[in-house]
mmCIF file of C-alpha atoms in Angstrom:
data_model
loop_
_atom_site.group_PDB
_atom_site.id
_atom_site.type_symbol
_atom_site.label_atom_id
_atom_site.label_comp_id
_atom_site.label_asym_id
_atom_site.label_seq_id
_atom_site.Cartn_x
_atom_site.Cartn_y
_atom_site.Cartn_z
ATOM 1 C CA ASN A 1 86.051 162.155 107.139
ATOM 2 C CA PRO A 2 82.318 161.526 107.005
ATOM 3 C CA THR A 3 81.336 158.939 103.990
ATOM 4 C CA SER A 4 77.854 159.232 104.182
ATOM 5 C CA ALA A 5 74.364 161.762 104.013
ATOM 6 C CA ARG A 6 71.369 161.763 103.956
ATOM 7 C CA MET A 7 69.349 163.264 102.100
ATOM 8 C CA ILE A 8 65.754 165.217 104.359
ATOM 9 C CA LEU A 9 62.888 166.917 102.518
ATOM 10 C CA LEU A 10 62.490 170.288 104.058
ATOM 11 C CA GLU A 11 58.547 170.827 103.306
ATOM 12 C CA ASN A 12 57.991 174.103 104.831
ATOM 13 C CA ASP A 13 59.489 177.802 106.321
ATOM 14 C CA VAL A 14 59.309 176.128 109.581
ATOM 15 C CA ALA A 15 61.444 172.959 108.626
ATOM 16 C CA VAL A 16 64.370 175.104 106.991
ATOM 17 C CA GLN A 17 64.672 176.881 110.246
ATOM 18 C CA ASP A 18 64.555 174.218 111.842
ATOM 19 C CA PHE A 19 67.715 172.459 109.863
ATOM 20 C CA GLY A 20 69.693 175.748 109.910
ATOM 21 C CA TYR A 21 72.427 175.220 112.728
ATOM 22 C CA ARG A 22 73.600 177.371 115.272
ATOM 23 C CA GLY A 23 77.388 178.579 115.883
ATOM 24 C CA GLU A 24 80.483 177.746 113.397
ATOM 25 C CA CYS A 25 81.057 174.748 111.703
ATOM 26 C CA GLY A 26 83.543 175.363 109.416
ATOM 27 C CA LEU A 27 82.047 173.604 106.473
ATOM 28 C CA SER A 28 84.846 174.143 103.021
ATOM 29 C CA GLU A 29 83.281 174.167 100.047
ATOM 30 C CA ASP A 30 84.667 170.818 99.325
ATOM 31 C CA GLU A 31 82.828 169.031 102.116
ATOM 32 C CA VAL A 32 79.524 170.710 101.252
ATOM 33 C CA LYS A 33 79.897 169.117 97.045
ATOM 34 C CA LYS A 34 80.857 166.063 99.310
ATOM 35 C CA ALA A 35 78.058 165.426 101.298
ATOM 36 C CA VAL A 36 75.579 166.712 98.313
ATOM 37 C CA SER A 37 76.816 164.299 96.140
ATOM 38 C CA LEU A 38 77.088 161.760 98.394
ATOM 39 C CA ALA A 39 73.112 162.727 99.406
ATOM 40 C CA LEU A 40 72.131 162.569 95.433
ATOM 41 C CA ARG A 41 74.162 159.367 94.836
ATOM 42 C CA SER A 42 72.155 158.114 97.592
ATOM 43 C CA GLU A 43 68.748 159.055 95.858
ATOM 44 C CA GLY A 44 69.494 157.466 92.513
ATOM 45 C CA TRP A 45 71.327 159.862 91.026
ATOM 46 C CA GLU A 46 74.556 159.332 88.849
ATOM 47 C CA VAL A 47 76.732 162.689 89.975
ATOM 48 C CA GLU A 48 80.121 164.447 88.184
ATOM 49 C CA THR A 49 81.721 166.592 91.122
ATOM 50 C CA SER A 50 84.235 169.288 90.631
ATOM 51 C CA PHE A 51 86.723 170.105 93.897
ATOM 52 C CA GLY A 52 88.987 172.449 94.201
ATOM 53 C CA HIS A 53 88.647 175.699 92.629
ATOM 54 C CA SER A 54 87.588 174.361 89.287
ATOM 55 C CA HIS A 55 86.109 176.986 86.528
ATOM 56 C CA GLY A 56 82.168 175.112 85.639
ATOM 57 C CA ILE A 57 79.233 173.411 87.307
ATOM 58 C CA ASP A 58 80.715 172.502 91.114
ATOM 59 C CA ILE A 59 77.898 169.478 90.549
ATOM 60 C CA ASP A 60 75.943 167.890 87.645
ATOM 61 C CA ALA A 61 73.981 165.092 88.666
ATOM 62 C CA ARG A 62 71.314 163.073 86.145
ATOM 63 C CA ARG A 63 68.412 160.703 86.872
ATOM 64 C CA SER A 64 65.993 159.390 84.328
ATOM 65 C CA ARG A 65 65.554 162.405 82.258
ATOM 66 C CA GLU A 66 66.176 164.905 85.163
ATOM 67 C CA HIS A 67 68.672 166.665 85.552
ATOM 68 C CA LEU A 68 70.390 168.519 88.429
ATOM 69 C CA VAL A 69 72.663 171.789 88.224
ATOM 70 C CA VAL A 70 74.141 172.784 91.458
ATOM 71 C CA GLU A 71 76.487 175.643 92.468
ATOM 72 C CA ALA A 72 78.284 175.089 95.769
ATOM 73 C CA LYS A 73 79.715 177.589 98.555
ATOM 74 C CA GLY A 74 81.233 176.980 101.930
ATOM 75 C CA GLU A 75 80.763 178.501 105.571
ATOM 76 C CA GLY A 76 82.724 181.671 105.045
ATOM 77 C CA SER A 77 83.856 183.357 108.364
ATOM 78 C CA LEU A 78 82.236 186.976 108.453
ATOM 79 C CA ASN A 79 78.622 187.762 108.031
ATOM 80 C CA PRO A 80 79.151 190.176 104.680
ATOM 81 C CA MET A 81 81.152 187.221 103.261
ATOM 82 C CA ARG A 82 78.789 184.709 103.524
ATOM 83 C CA VAL A 83 75.775 187.533 101.779
ATOM 84 C CA ASN A 84 78.444 188.102 99.746
ATOM 85 C CA TYR A 85 78.642 183.791 98.785
ATOM 86 C CA PHE A 86 75.219 183.732 98.603
ATOM 87 C CA LEU A 87 74.516 186.421 96.650
ATOM 88 C CA GLY A 88 77.773 185.301 93.808
ATOM 89 C CA ALA A 89 76.398 181.739 93.473
ATOM 90 C CA LEU A 90 73.142 183.419 92.735
ATOM 91 C CA GLY A 91 74.506 184.956 89.890
ATOM 92 C CA GLU A 92 76.542 182.380 88.960
ATOM 93 C CA LEU A 93 73.477 179.873 88.822
ATOM 94 C CA VAL A 94 71.751 182.084 86.586
ATOM 95 C CA GLN A 95 74.212 182.378 84.318
ATOM 96 C CA ARG A 96 74.662 178.708 84.105
ATOM 97 C CA MET A 97 70.471 178.807 83.256
ATOM 98 C CA GLU A 98 71.019 176.571 79.780
ATOM 99 C CA SER A 99 68.134 174.958 79.870
ATOM 100 C CA PRO A 100 64.726 175.343 80.586
ATOM 101 C CA ASP A 101 64.382 171.219 81.158
ATOM 102 C CA SER A 102 66.702 171.072 84.046
ATOM 103 C CA CYS A 103 66.404 172.178 87.752
ATOM 104 C CA TYR A 104 69.185 174.300 89.522
ATOM 105 C CA GLY A 105 70.178 174.540 92.882
ATOM 106 C CA LEU A 106 72.519 176.012 95.197
ATOM 107 C CA ALA A 107 74.128 173.966 97.726
ATOM 108 C CA LEU A 108 75.253 176.009 100.596
ATOM 109 C CA PRO A 109 76.305 174.877 104.614
ATOM 110 C CA ALA A 110 73.023 175.261 106.916
ATOM 111 C CA HIS A 111 74.402 178.291 108.851
ATOM 112 C CA ARG A 112 71.534 180.245 110.616
ATOM 113 C CA GLN A 113 72.708 183.152 108.149
ATOM 114 C CA PHE A 114 72.379 181.221 104.998
ATOM 115 C CA VAL A 115 69.223 179.891 106.236
ATOM 116 C CA GLY A 116 67.748 183.300 106.841
ATOM 117 C CA LEU A 117 69.369 184.170 103.131
ATOM 118 C CA VAL A 118 67.463 181.531 101.270
ATOM 119 C CA MET A 119 64.209 182.572 103.609
ATOM 120 C CA ARG A 120 63.988 185.813 102.218
ATOM 121 C CA LEU A 121 64.403 184.366 98.539
ATOM 122 C CA PRO A 122 61.164 185.499 97.039
ATOM 123 C CA ALA A 123 58.705 181.696 96.951
ATOM 124 C CA TRP A 124 57.324 182.729 93.544
ATOM 125 C CA ALA A 125 60.955 183.226 92.504
ATOM 126 C CA ARG A 126 62.283 180.130 93.348
ATOM 127 C CA THR A 127 59.359 178.190 91.599
ATOM 128 C CA ARG A 128 59.383 180.498 88.991
ATOM 129 C CA LEU A 129 63.596 179.912 88.473
ATOM 130 C CA GLY A 130 63.135 176.238 89.009
ATOM 131 C CA LEU A 131 65.740 176.955 91.902
ATOM 132 C CA CYS A 132 66.042 173.991 94.873
ATOM 133 C CA PHE A 133 68.340 174.445 97.609
ATOM 134 C CA LEU A 134 70.647 171.875 99.912
ATOM 135 C CA LEU A 135 71.740 173.003 103.251
ATOM 136 C CA VAL A 136 74.339 171.251 104.621
ATOM 137 C CA ARG A 137 75.132 170.468 108.007
ATOM 138 C CA PRO A 138 76.968 167.126 110.634
ATOM 139 C CA GLY A 139 74.454 164.521 110.954
ATOM 140 C CA SER A 140 74.170 162.764 114.606
ATOM 141 C CA GLN A 141 76.061 159.391 113.499
ATOM 142 C CA GLY A 142 78.892 161.090 111.651
ATOM 143 C CA GLY A 143 77.751 161.846 108.126
ATOM 144 C CA TYR A 144 76.429 164.727 106.933
ATOM 145 C CA ASP A 145 72.381 165.626 106.856
ATOM 146 C CA VAL A 146 71.555 167.587 103.450
ATOM 147 C CA GLY A 147 68.590 169.032 103.617
ATOM 148 C CA PHE A 148 65.911 169.485 100.023
ATOM 149 C CA LEU A 149 64.360 172.889 99.690
ATOM 150 C CA PRO A 150 62.004 171.932 96.633
ATOM 151 C CA PRO A 151 61.425 174.675 93.745
ATOM 152 C CA GLN A 152 57.879 174.277 94.445
ATOM 153 C CA SER A 153 56.988 173.586 98.442
ATOM 154 C CA THR A 154 55.554 170.442 98.682
ATOM 155 C CA SER A 155 53.028 171.595 101.302
ATOM 156 C CA PRO A 156 51.307 174.872 102.065
ATOM 157 C CA THR A 157 53.874 177.264 103.197
ATOM 158 C CA SER A 158 53.322 177.848 107.446
ATOM 159 C CA LYS A 159 54.789 181.387 108.495
ATOM 160 C CA GLN A 160 55.858 181.156 112.372
ATOM 161 C CA SER A 161 54.437 184.430 114.033
#
């Protein structure tokens, strides 16, 4: 039961694709929430997390004047299920967009299929919605790695051809 998580900035498309894992890790929604909560706390955020299937915001985080609202999903077992999780979470998050001053995020396992769905979302839409992604994978030292893709890439996006 890992108790640590480190945040890794994913600066461009290549970094996002390289962060994804192959195969199945079976990360549950609660494990994703735990990993993201731990990583945010390590970055100085105050975090409220709703575990289980409670209604409302999954992760509500504040740091100084910053406010981050996160919807989380687990890995799922089938490709169509993951597509539905992704689209459903995106819809839930858009419906929760109550303030232009908040940042909104989707927390997902760094499963290759989720990474592909994130990459297919147009960068301009991510920027306009102020949408970030937090991708979770098991870490090499027993904790979690949480890849952070900000609403705007911090460096020029590089495409692999």
